[in-house]
């Protein structure tokens, strides 16, 4: 577990909440370091980590269910402040002798919460405030040890505190945007109850991480796999700041990249950072591996195999390499089960150099594994990366191969690459690029009839996909102005040879995914 400045750490015990990562993000936005840990972490281990406070997350279970997740009841004896949210509140009360029963009326959605005790959690919060409820069970008001702090029409114990222990509970979710004063409530817990000072800032993380990298790497060499995306670029910039010429960056040109990608990476890392950059032209190898393949899963597997072979070939030419650096982020670790003291991580390899550390005998370095995406962007700006790179939209590991539906050929990639470049250029010129989360063109495996000039055409169709999202778990299609959509479509049809039709994808996630393949 990474150490926060002066050990100012909040641990979030995860009981399967859909909002677990959101709680962590909200805490960090309040400049307090936190990490998500498994719900059954032993009290002795928690004491060793010396957290300033604990947050028990929500979860879908009932505390009386035989398979309901439990925490170690001894954690309440540590004297560490605890905030239970929804299921976390119910579990804390249940373990300390309170009664939890199914509510007469379940609450799902917004509710008006009336504050009856404005001390501690609710300092500065309106006497009546809107909160977001999502529960079927409730803590009953029949135990003298638990004092009510707030109520709703159907929930007498919407918030509570323990009479003698530093334990607080919220039946609602303060972390979601539907609870407008939720951030203030969390701040009150962090600063007022736990005594945090707000030491978690990207600047302090940068200086701490640089010192740690220098100590760990020593005089050894590091290979950094560059993809051109934000995560790997920030990782490379961080390592270059720490150990300079000891870093060698490998960038594989697989022929599946966006327009101008290779030139952009070369300009940034050889020009600005003066890095030892190895650009491997493997376009022919990838195209050959993808010949006559139209199944998306088969495309991904073949791309992965060729990438590992190409990367291994180039890495062997770098003498004395001991470390391999990857741009793994905290959500990758969480989603693969790699929480603190949790099961061994099986890091997603979609954007990372999966399998290579073991195969080549490298020791793995993941300097961003405690950060969320927005924190990585802030770090990139601190390191001097161009804003256009830091705020660029995500790009899938298999590249344009999974946006080129059907067979992947050099000609089809040309069509897709040019259409995609026009879309992104128009979004940037109209100031819509930063208002959207991800935008790209898709080349469909169909042709349609059209008319251009006085002649009939039978050519390709392009679909445009533009979405807005906070976490990429769900997403909504972007309501671009009709004039802008018309301009983009006209430019693509008039400028990209082989295209005579453009359509716009207006499907949200779910039921669709963001990518088409």
Short mmCIF file of C-alpha atoms in Angstrom, two decimals:
data_model
loop_
_atom_site.label_atom_id
_atom_site.label_comp_id
_atom_site.label_asym_id
_atom_site.label_seq_id
_atom_site.Cartn_x
_atom_site.Cartn_y
_atom_site.Cartn_z
CA UNK A 1 0.00 0.00 0.00
CA UNK A 2 1.34 3.44 -0.90
CA UNK A 3 1.88 5.80 2.00
CA UNK A 4 0.14 9.14 2.02
CA UNK A 5 1.77 12.31 3.38
CA UNK A 6 2.14 11.93 7.16
CA UNK A 7 0.07 8.70 6.87
CA UNK A 8 -3.12 10.71 6.35
CA UNK A 9 -5.07 7.80 4.91
CA UNK A 10 -8.73 6.81 4.83
CA UNK A 11 -9.55 3.15 4.17
CA UNK A 12 -12.79 2.28 2.37
CA UNK A 13 -14.01 -1.23 3.18
CA UNK A 14 -15.78 -2.50 0.08
CA UNK A 15 -18.99 -4.50 0.58
CA UNK A 16 -19.80 -4.70 -3.12
CA UNK A 17 -21.12 -1.18 -3.60
CA UNK A 18 -21.66 0.08 -7.12
CA UNK A 19 -20.41 3.42 -5.77
CA UNK A 20 -17.17 2.19 -4.14
CA UNK A 21 -14.86 3.95 -6.57
CA UNK A 22 -17.03 7.05 -6.43
CA UNK A 23 -16.57 7.27 -2.65
CA UNK A 24 -12.81 7.12 -3.17
CA UNK A 25 -12.91 9.81 -5.83
CA UNK A 26 -14.95 12.12 -3.60
CA UNK A 27 -12.53 11.65 -0.70
CA UNK A 28 -9.53 12.42 -2.89
CA UNK A 29 -11.28 15.46 -4.35
CA UNK A 30 -11.30 16.72 -0.76
CA UNK A 31 -7.49 16.32 -0.74
CA UNK A 32 -7.42 13.26 1.51
CA UNK A 33 -5.65 10.07 0.40
CA UNK A 34 -7.75 6.90 0.47
CA UNK A 35 -7.69 3.34 -0.75
CA UNK A 36 -10.34 0.68 -1.21
CA UNK A 37 -9.66 -2.50 0.76
CA UNK A 38 -11.44 -5.80 1.12
CA UNK A 39 -14.35 -5.80 3.55
CA UNK A 40 -12.96 -8.56 5.79
CA UNK A 41 -9.56 -6.99 6.42
CA UNK A 42 -8.48 -8.00 9.92
CA UNK A 43 -8.60 -5.34 12.63
CA UNK A 44 -4.94 -6.04 13.44
CA UNK A 45 -3.97 -5.29 9.83
CA UNK A 46 -6.07 -2.12 9.84
CA UNK A 47 -4.28 -0.98 12.99
CA UNK A 48 -0.90 -1.56 11.29
CA UNK A 49 -1.93 0.68 8.38
CA UNK A 50 -2.73 3.51 10.86
CA UNK A 51 -5.64 5.10 8.97
CA UNK A 52 -7.17 8.37 10.10
CA UNK A 53 -10.63 6.95 9.45
CA UNK A 54 -12.63 4.11 7.95
CA UNK A 55 -15.58 4.24 5.56
CA UNK A 56 -17.82 1.18 5.27
CA UNK A 57 -19.33 1.21 1.79
CA UNK A 58 -22.83 0.30 0.73
CA UNK A 59 -23.68 -3.04 -0.79
CA UNK A 60 -26.58 -5.06 -2.23
CA UNK A 61 -26.94 -7.58 0.62
CA UNK A 62 -29.10 -7.67 3.72
CA UNK A 63 -27.18 -7.97 7.00
CA UNK A 64 -29.22 -11.08 7.88
CA UNK A 65 -28.51 -12.95 4.66
CA UNK A 66 -26.33 -16.07 5.27
CA UNK A 67 -23.84 -14.92 2.61
CA UNK A 68 -23.85 -11.23 3.60
CA UNK A 69 -20.31 -9.79 3.72
CA UNK A 70 -19.03 -8.98 7.20
CA UNK A 71 -16.22 -6.87 8.57
CA UNK A 72 -14.07 -7.72 11.58
CA UNK A 73 -16.16 -6.47 14.55
CA UNK A 74 -12.96 -5.64 16.45
CA UNK A 75 -12.31 -2.71 14.11
CA UNK A 76 -14.85 -0.76 16.19
CA UNK A 77 -12.52 -1.17 19.20
CA UNK A 78 -9.56 0.53 17.49
CA UNK A 79 -10.71 4.04 18.35
CA UNK A 80 -10.53 4.97 14.65
CA UNK A 81 -13.49 7.07 13.39
CA UNK A 82 -15.89 5.03 11.23
CA UNK A 83 -18.52 6.22 8.74
CA UNK A 84 -21.00 3.60 7.57
CA UNK A 85 -22.87 4.33 4.33
CA UNK A 86 -26.16 2.50 3.63
CA UNK A 87 -25.28 -1.21 4.10
CA UNK A 88 -22.16 -0.09 5.97
CA UNK A 89 -24.31 1.75 8.51
CA UNK A 90 -26.69 -1.21 8.87
CA UNK A 91 -23.83 -3.66 9.36
CA UNK A 92 -22.12 -1.48 11.98
CA UNK A 93 -25.33 -1.17 13.97
CA UNK A 94 -26.09 -4.88 13.61
CA UNK A 95 -22.64 -5.88 14.89
CA UNK A 96 -22.91 -3.51 17.85
CA UNK A 97 -26.30 -4.69 19.04
CA UNK A 98 -28.69 -2.59 17.00
CA UNK A 99 -31.69 -3.93 15.13
CA UNK A 100 -32.02 -3.84 11.34
CA UNK A 101 -35.35 -4.73 9.76
CA UNK A 102 -37.01 -4.48 6.34
CA UNK A 103 -38.58 -1.04 5.95
CA UNK A 104 -42.33 -0.61 5.60
CA UNK A 105 -41.57 1.28 2.41
CA UNK A 106 -38.33 0.88 0.49
CA UNK A 107 -36.61 4.07 -0.61
CA UNK A 108 -34.98 4.36 -4.03
CA UNK A 109 -34.26 7.82 -5.35
CA UNK A 110 -34.33 11.35 -3.96
CA UNK A 111 -35.71 12.11 -0.50
CA UNK A 112 -35.97 15.19 1.70
CA UNK A 113 -33.77 14.73 4.76
CA UNK A 114 -34.42 16.76 7.92
CA UNK A 115 -31.39 17.38 10.13
CA UNK A 116 -32.06 17.03 13.87
CA UNK A 117 -28.44 17.33 15.08
CA UNK A 118 -26.32 19.80 13.15
CA UNK A 119 -23.06 18.98 14.96
CA UNK A 120 -20.22 16.92 13.50
CA UNK A 121 -21.43 15.44 10.16
CA UNK A 122 -24.01 18.10 9.41
CA UNK A 123 -22.21 21.32 10.29
CA UNK A 124 -23.08 23.89 7.63
CA UNK A 125 -25.64 21.59 5.98
CA UNK A 126 -29.16 22.94 5.34
CA UNK A 127 -31.82 21.95 7.89
CA UNK A 128 -33.66 20.24 5.03
CA UNK A 129 -31.51 18.79 2.30
CA UNK A 130 -32.05 16.45 -0.64
CA UNK A 131 -30.35 13.05 -0.38
CA UNK A 132 -30.22 9.93 -2.55
CA UNK A 133 -31.65 6.77 -1.00
CA UNK A 134 -31.21 3.20 -2.20
CA UNK A 135 -32.25 0.71 0.49
CA UNK A 136 -34.83 -1.81 1.62
CA UNK A 137 -33.67 -2.39 5.21
CA UNK A 138 -33.45 0.21 7.99
CA UNK A 139 -31.85 0.60 11.39
CA UNK A 140 -34.60 0.63 14.03
CA UNK A 141 -34.72 3.33 16.72
CA UNK A 142 -34.82 0.94 19.67
CA UNK A 143 -31.24 1.00 20.92
CA UNK A 144 -30.00 3.70 23.29
CA UNK A 145 -26.43 3.44 21.95
CA UNK A 146 -27.44 4.88 18.56
CA UNK A 147 -28.56 8.50 18.41
CA UNK A 148 -30.52 9.79 15.38
CA UNK A 149 -29.06 12.78 13.53
CA UNK A 150 -31.52 13.06 10.61
CA UNK A 151 -34.71 11.54 9.23
CA UNK A 152 -36.89 11.33 6.14
CA UNK A 153 -40.62 10.69 5.88
CA UNK A 154 -40.07 6.93 5.73
CA UNK A 155 -36.71 6.56 7.50
CA UNK A 156 -36.54 7.79 11.12
CA UNK A 157 -32.81 6.94 11.34
CA UNK A 158 -31.51 8.46 8.08
CA UNK A 159 -28.28 9.33 9.91
CA UNK A 160 -26.93 8.36 13.31
CA UNK A 161 -23.95 8.34 15.64
CA UNK A 162 -22.92 6.00 18.42
CA UNK A 163 -23.22 7.37 21.93
CA UNK A 164 -19.68 6.40 23.06
CA UNK A 165 -17.73 5.30 19.97
CA UNK A 166 -16.50 7.45 17.04
CA UNK A 167 -19.02 5.74 14.77
CA UNK A 168 -21.36 7.55 12.38
CA UNK A 169 -23.83 6.24 9.83
CA UNK A 170 -25.71 7.54 6.80
CA UNK A 171 -28.59 5.60 5.31
CA UNK A 172 -28.27 7.69 2.13
CA UNK A 173 -25.38 8.04 -0.33
CA UNK A 174 -23.37 11.26 0.15
CA UNK A 175 -20.97 10.36 -2.67
CA UNK A 176 -23.44 10.67 -5.57
CA UNK A 177 -24.23 13.94 -7.31
CA UNK A 178 -27.92 13.44 -6.44
CA UNK A 179 -27.02 14.36 -2.84
CA UNK A 180 -26.09 18.02 -3.43
CA UNK A 181 -24.56 18.59 0.02
CA UNK A 182 -22.92 15.17 0.16
CA UNK A 183 -19.45 16.58 -0.37
CA UNK A 184 -19.86 18.88 2.64
CA UNK A 185 -20.99 15.92 4.77
CA UNK A 186 -17.94 13.89 3.71
CA UNK A 187 -15.69 16.89 4.38
CA UNK A 188 -17.13 17.17 7.88
CA UNK A 189 -16.29 13.53 8.53
CA UNK A 190 -12.77 13.78 7.09
CA UNK A 191 -11.76 17.10 8.61
CA UNK A 192 -14.04 17.51 11.62
CA UNK A 193 -14.23 13.92 12.87
CA UNK A 194 -11.01 12.32 11.57
CA UNK A 195 -8.83 15.40 11.90
CA UNK A 196 -7.45 15.26 8.37
CA UNK A 197 -5.54 18.29 7.08
CA UNK A 198 -5.96 17.78 3.33
CA UNK A 199 -2.38 16.80 2.50
CA UNK A 200 -3.21 14.77 -0.64
CA UNK A 201 -2.26 16.90 -3.63
CA UNK A 202 -0.73 15.96 -6.95
CA UNK A 203 2.31 18.11 -6.22
CA UNK A 204 3.09 16.19 -3.04
CA UNK A 205 2.41 12.87 -4.80
CA UNK A 206 4.84 13.88 -7.54
CA UNK A 207 7.72 14.72 -5.19
CA UNK A 208 7.11 11.60 -3.08
CA UNK A 209 6.90 9.31 -6.11
CA UNK A 210 10.01 10.77 -7.74
CA UNK A 211 12.02 10.13 -4.59
CA UNK A 212 10.66 6.59 -4.36
CA UNK A 213 11.52 5.85 -8.01
CA UNK A 214 15.05 7.17 -7.67
CA UNK A 215 15.62 4.98 -4.60
CA UNK A 216 14.10 1.85 -6.15
CA UNK A 217 15.66 2.09 -9.61
CA UNK A 218 19.14 3.14 -8.54
CA UNK A 219 21.47 2.92 -11.54
CA UNK A 220 19.45 0.25 -13.40
CA UNK A 221 17.71 0.72 -16.74
CA UNK A 222 13.96 0.91 -17.29
CA UNK A 223 11.90 0.05 -20.36
CA UNK A 224 8.63 1.93 -20.72
CA UNK A 225 6.01 0.74 -23.19
CA UNK A 226 4.48 3.76 -24.90
CA UNK A 227 1.08 3.55 -26.55
CA UNK A 228 0.62 7.26 -27.21
CA UNK A 229 -2.22 7.39 -24.68
CA UNK A 230 -2.42 9.47 -21.52
CA UNK A 231 -1.51 6.76 -19.00
CA UNK A 232 1.64 5.46 -20.68
CA UNK A 233 2.75 9.00 -21.61
CA UNK A 234 2.46 10.22 -18.02
CA UNK A 235 4.30 7.11 -16.81
CA UNK A 236 7.13 7.79 -19.25
CA UNK A 237 7.31 11.48 -18.33
CA UNK A 238 7.42 10.59 -14.62
CA UNK A 239 10.27 8.12 -15.12
CA UNK A 240 12.18 10.53 -17.33
CA UNK A 241 11.92 13.18 -14.61
CA UNK A 242 13.15 10.67 -12.03
CA UNK A 243 16.03 8.86 -13.75
CA UNK A 244 16.40 10.54 -17.15
CA UNK A 245 18.60 8.67 -19.61
CA UNK A 246 18.18 5.39 -17.76
CA UNK A 247 14.75 5.14 -19.41
CA UNK A 248 14.20 3.64 -22.85
CA UNK A 249 10.72 4.00 -24.37
CA UNK A 250 9.41 1.50 -26.90
CA UNK A 251 6.61 2.61 -29.19
CA UNK A 252 5.20 -0.03 -31.55
CA UNK A 253 3.68 1.33 -34.76
CA UNK A 254 1.16 -1.38 -35.49
CA UNK A 255 -0.51 0.43 -38.38
CA UNK A 256 -3.73 0.64 -36.36
CA UNK A 257 -3.13 4.10 -34.92
CA UNK A 258 -4.96 7.38 -35.40
CA UNK A 259 -3.76 9.91 -37.94
CA UNK A 260 -0.56 11.66 -36.88
CA UNK A 261 -0.05 9.41 -33.83
CA UNK A 262 3.53 8.37 -34.55
CA UNK A 263 4.61 11.92 -35.33
CA UNK A 264 2.96 13.23 -32.15
CA UNK A 265 4.72 10.71 -29.91
CA UNK A 266 8.05 11.36 -31.59
CA UNK A 267 7.62 15.13 -31.27
CA UNK A 268 6.72 14.93 -27.59
CA UNK A 269 9.27 12.42 -26.36
CA UNK A 270 12.31 13.09 -28.50
CA UNK A 271 11.74 16.81 -28.86
CA UNK A 272 10.39 17.96 -25.49
CA UNK A 273 11.70 15.21 -23.19
CA UNK A 274 14.74 14.13 -25.26
CA UNK A 275 13.99 10.52 -24.44
CA UNK A 276 15.67 7.40 -25.78
CA UNK A 277 12.72 6.49 -27.99
CA UNK A 278 12.59 3.26 -30.01
CA UNK A 279 9.89 3.40 -32.69
CA UNK A 280 9.29 -0.04 -34.17
CA UNK A 281 7.63 -0.13 -37.59
CA UNK A 282 5.61 -3.36 -37.39
CA UNK A 283 2.73 -2.35 -39.66
CA UNK A 284 3.29 -5.16 -42.14
CA UNK A 285 3.44 -7.83 -39.39
CA UNK A 286 0.14 -6.74 -37.86
CA UNK A 287 -1.67 -6.45 -41.18
CA UNK A 288 -0.49 -9.91 -42.18
CA UNK A 289 -1.72 -11.35 -38.85
CA UNK A 290 -5.12 -9.72 -39.40
CA UNK A 291 -5.53 -10.81 -42.99
CA UNK A 292 -9.08 -12.12 -43.65
CA UNK A 293 -9.98 -11.92 -39.93
CA UNK A 294 -13.30 -10.26 -39.11
CA UNK A 295 -14.15 -11.74 -35.68
CA UNK A 296 -13.43 -9.02 -33.07
CA UNK A 297 -12.13 -11.41 -30.40
CA UNK A 298 -9.83 -13.09 -32.88
CA UNK A 299 -8.54 -9.64 -33.91
CA UNK A 300 -7.72 -8.79 -30.28
CA UNK A 301 -5.93 -12.07 -29.66
CA UNK A 302 -3.82 -11.84 -32.81
CA UNK A 303 -2.90 -8.22 -32.12
CA UNK A 304 -1.89 -9.16 -28.56
CA UNK A 305 0.32 -12.04 -29.69
CA UNK A 306 2.08 -10.01 -32.37
CA UNK A 307 2.56 -7.08 -29.99
CA UNK A 308 4.29 -9.27 -27.42
CA UNK A 309 6.58 -10.76 -30.09
CA UNK A 310 7.49 -7.33 -31.46
CA UNK A 311 8.03 -5.83 -28.02
CA UNK A 312 10.22 -8.75 -26.93
CA UNK A 313 12.35 -8.45 -30.06
CA UNK A 314 12.99 -4.76 -29.45
CA UNK A 315 13.49 -5.10 -25.68
CA UNK A 316 16.34 -7.57 -26.21
CA UNK A 317 18.30 -4.81 -27.96
CA UNK A 318 18.26 -2.63 -24.83
CA UNK A 319 21.21 -3.68 -22.69
CA UNK A 320 20.92 -3.94 -18.94
CA UNK A 321 17.15 -3.43 -18.76
CA UNK A 322 15.93 -4.51 -15.33
CA UNK A 323 12.50 -2.84 -14.97
CA UNK A 324 9.42 -2.64 -17.16
CA UNK A 325 7.09 0.31 -16.51
CA UNK A 326 3.33 0.24 -17.18
CA UNK A 327 0.62 2.86 -16.93
CA UNK A 328 -1.73 0.79 -14.74
CA UNK A 329 -4.28 2.97 -12.94
CA UNK A 330 -6.10 2.39 -9.65
CA UNK A 331 -9.44 1.36 -11.27
CA UNK A 332 -7.52 -1.35 -13.19
CA UNK A 333 -6.19 -2.70 -9.89
CA UNK A 334 -9.61 -2.57 -8.20
CA UNK A 335 -11.49 -4.21 -11.07
CA UNK A 336 -8.97 -7.05 -11.23
CA UNK A 337 -9.30 -7.80 -7.52
CA UNK A 338 -6.01 -6.25 -6.53
CA UNK A 339 -7.17 -4.16 -3.59
CA UNK A 340 -4.98 -3.72 -0.54
CA UNK A 341 -4.43 -7.08 1.19
CA UNK A 342 -6.78 -8.60 -1.36
CA UNK A 343 -6.33 -11.48 -3.77
CA UNK A 344 -3.40 -11.32 -6.15
CA UNK A 345 -4.04 -8.84 -8.89
CA UNK A 346 -4.68 -9.98 -12.43
CA UNK A 347 -4.19 -6.59 -14.06
CA UNK A 348 -6.18 -5.99 -17.22
CA UNK A 349 -3.90 -6.23 -20.22
CA UNK A 350 -6.08 -4.32 -22.67
CA UNK A 351 -3.82 -1.25 -22.57
CA UNK A 352 -0.81 -2.73 -20.82
CA UNK A 353 2.11 -4.94 -21.71
CA UNK A 354 0.53 -8.05 -20.21
CA UNK A 355 2.77 -11.06 -19.66
CA UNK A 356 6.02 -9.36 -20.55
CA UNK A 357 7.55 -8.85 -17.08
CA UNK A 358 7.40 -12.60 -16.36
CA UNK A 359 8.49 -13.67 -19.85
CA UNK A 360 11.49 -11.34 -20.00
CA UNK A 361 12.47 -11.45 -16.34
CA UNK A 362 11.64 -7.78 -15.75
CA UNK A 363 10.66 -6.29 -12.43
CA UNK A 364 7.41 -4.36 -12.84
CA UNK A 365 7.02 -0.65 -12.04
CA UNK A 366 3.51 0.86 -11.92
CA UNK A 367 3.93 4.41 -10.58
CA UNK A 368 0.31 5.42 -11.32
CA UNK A 369 -1.40 2.43 -9.67
CA UNK A 370 -2.78 4.60 -6.84
CA UNK A 371 -4.32 7.23 -9.14
CA UNK A 372 -7.63 7.77 -10.87
CA UNK A 373 -7.79 9.11 -14.44
CA UNK A 374 -8.48 12.72 -13.48
CA UNK A 375 -5.49 12.62 -11.10
CA UNK A 376 -3.28 11.24 -13.87
CA UNK A 377 -4.27 14.16 -16.09
CA UNK A 378 -3.31 16.65 -13.36
CA UNK A 379 0.00 14.86 -12.91
CA UNK A 380 0.64 15.01 -16.66
CA UNK A 381 0.22 18.78 -16.64
CA UNK A 382 2.58 19.04 -13.63
CA UNK A 383 5.15 17.07 -15.63
CA UNK A 384 4.89 19.41 -18.60
CA UNK A 385 3.03 17.17 -21.04
CA UNK A 386 1.10 19.07 -23.74
CA UNK A 387 -2.52 19.74 -22.78
CA UNK A 388 -3.69 18.21 -26.06
CA UNK A 389 -2.10 14.89 -25.06
CA UNK A 390 -3.22 15.00 -21.43
CA UNK A 391 -6.87 15.53 -22.32
CA UNK A 392 -7.03 13.26 -25.34
CA UNK A 393 -9.88 10.77 -25.53
CA UNK A 394 -9.25 7.09 -24.68
CA UNK A 395 -8.11 4.81 -27.46
CA UNK A 396 -8.50 1.00 -27.35
CA UNK A 397 -5.43 -1.22 -27.16
CA UNK A 398 -6.26 -2.99 -30.47
CA UNK A 399 -6.61 0.44 -32.08
CA UNK A 400 -8.56 0.96 -35.27
CA UNK A 401 -8.84 -2.79 -35.81
CA UNK A 402 -11.91 -2.89 -33.54
CA UNK A 403 -13.39 0.21 -35.19
CA UNK A 404 -12.90 -1.26 -38.65
CA UNK A 405 -15.80 -3.72 -38.59
CA UNK A 406 -15.13 -6.69 -40.85
CA UNK A 407 -11.77 -7.40 -42.51
CA UNK A 408 -8.84 -5.11 -41.72
CA UNK A 409 -6.93 -3.92 -44.78
CA UNK A 410 -4.62 -0.99 -45.47
CA UNK A 411 -7.27 0.61 -47.69
CA UNK A 412 -10.10 0.25 -45.16
CA UNK A 413 -7.83 1.64 -42.44
CA UNK A 414 -7.07 4.65 -44.66
CA UNK A 415 -10.77 5.40 -45.04
CA UNK A 416 -11.42 5.03 -41.30
CA UNK A 417 -8.34 7.03 -40.24
CA UNK A 418 -9.25 10.00 -42.44
CA UNK A 419 -12.89 10.04 -41.32
CA UNK A 420 -11.86 9.79 -37.66
CA UNK A 421 -9.40 12.68 -38.03
CA UNK A 422 -12.11 14.92 -39.52
CA UNK A 423 -14.49 14.14 -36.64
CA UNK A 424 -11.89 14.97 -33.98
CA UNK A 425 -10.74 18.10 -35.80
CA UNK A 426 -14.27 19.47 -36.05
CA UNK A 427 -14.99 18.71 -32.38
CA UNK A 428 -11.87 20.60 -31.34
CA UNK A 429 -12.58 23.58 -33.58
CA UNK A 430 -16.13 23.84 -32.24
CA UNK A 431 -15.00 23.50 -28.57
CA UNK A 432 -16.93 20.23 -28.21
CA UNK A 433 -13.93 17.94 -27.77
CA UNK A 434 -13.43 18.70 -24.06
CA UNK A 435 -17.21 18.60 -23.50
CA UNK A 436 -17.30 14.97 -24.61
CA UNK A 437 -15.60 11.92 -23.12
CA UNK A 438 -14.90 9.81 -26.18
CA UNK A 439 -15.44 10.32 -29.89
CA UNK A 440 -14.49 8.20 -32.87
CA UNK A 441 -15.52 6.99 -36.31
CA UNK A 442 -16.46 3.40 -37.15
CA UNK A 443 -16.16 1.89 -40.62
CA UNK A 444 -19.18 -0.35 -41.16
CA UNK A 445 -18.95 -3.67 -43.01
CA UNK A 446 -21.62 -2.59 -45.47
CA UNK A 447 -21.83 -0.41 -48.55
CA UNK A 448 -24.76 1.72 -49.56
CA UNK A 449 -26.09 3.32 -52.73
CA UNK A 450 -25.55 7.04 -53.19
CA UNK A 451 -25.35 9.69 -55.87
CA UNK A 452 -22.41 12.05 -56.30
CA UNK A 453 -22.43 14.49 -59.18
CA UNK A 454 -24.36 12.79 -61.95
CA UNK A 455 -23.26 9.29 -61.07
CA UNK A 456 -24.44 6.45 -58.89
CA UNK A 457 -22.11 5.34 -56.12
CA UNK A 458 -21.92 2.18 -54.07
CA UNK A 459 -19.51 2.91 -51.24
CA UNK A 460 -18.72 2.71 -47.52
CA UNK A 461 -20.79 3.96 -44.59
CA UNK A 462 -19.21 5.62 -41.56
CA UNK A 463 -20.83 5.67 -38.11
CA UNK A 464 -19.91 8.40 -35.64
CA UNK A 465 -19.83 7.55 -31.93
CA UNK A 466 -19.61 10.43 -29.41
CA UNK A 467 -20.40 9.87 -25.73
CA UNK A 468 -20.35 11.63 -22.38
CA UNK A 469 -19.57 9.79 -19.15
CA UNK A 470 -17.98 10.22 -15.73
CA UNK A 471 -16.68 6.71 -15.20
CA UNK A 472 -17.06 4.87 -18.54
CA UNK A 473 -19.15 2.22 -16.75
CA UNK A 474 -22.24 3.93 -18.13
CA UNK A 475 -22.40 6.52 -20.89
CA UNK A 476 -24.90 8.64 -22.78
CA UNK A 477 -24.64 9.71 -26.41
CA UNK A 478 -23.65 13.33 -26.86
CA UNK A 479 -26.32 15.70 -28.13
CA UNK A 480 -24.13 17.46 -30.67
CA UNK A 481 -25.72 20.41 -32.51
CA UNK A 482 -27.34 19.42 -35.80
CA UNK A 483 -25.30 22.02 -37.68
CA UNK A 484 -22.08 20.50 -36.36
CA UNK A 485 -23.16 16.96 -37.24
CA UNK A 486 -24.08 18.13 -40.72
CA UNK A 487 -20.72 19.83 -41.17
CA UNK A 488 -18.82 16.73 -40.04
CA UNK A 489 -20.83 14.44 -42.33
CA UNK A 490 -20.39 16.75 -45.32
CA UNK A 491 -16.62 16.99 -44.80
CA UNK A 492 -16.24 13.22 -44.51
CA UNK A 493 -18.28 12.48 -47.64
CA UNK A 494 -16.57 15.21 -49.66
CA UNK A 495 -13.01 14.54 -48.44
CA UNK A 496 -12.69 10.80 -47.85
CA UNK A 497 -12.63 8.78 -51.04
CA UNK A 498 -14.82 5.71 -50.74
CA UNK A 499 -17.46 7.09 -48.32
CA UNK A 500 -20.94 8.20 -49.38
CA UNK A 501 -22.92 7.92 -46.13
CA UNK A 502 -22.48 9.01 -42.48
CA UNK A 503 -24.74 7.94 -39.58
CA UNK A 504 -24.76 8.95 -35.89
CA UNK A 505 -24.96 6.41 -33.06
CA UNK A 506 -27.60 7.50 -30.49
CA UNK A 507 -27.40 4.45 -28.21
CA UNK A 508 -26.47 4.77 -24.55
CA UNK A 509 -24.37 2.35 -22.49
CA UNK A 510 -26.12 0.14 -21.47
CA UNK A 511 -27.60 -1.43 -23.53
CA UNK A 512 -24.78 -0.81 -26.01
CA UNK A 513 -21.07 -0.65 -25.22
CA UNK A 514 -19.02 2.41 -26.12
CA UNK A 515 -16.90 0.58 -28.69
CA UNK A 516 -18.67 -1.31 -31.47
CA UNK A 517 -16.41 -4.37 -31.20
#
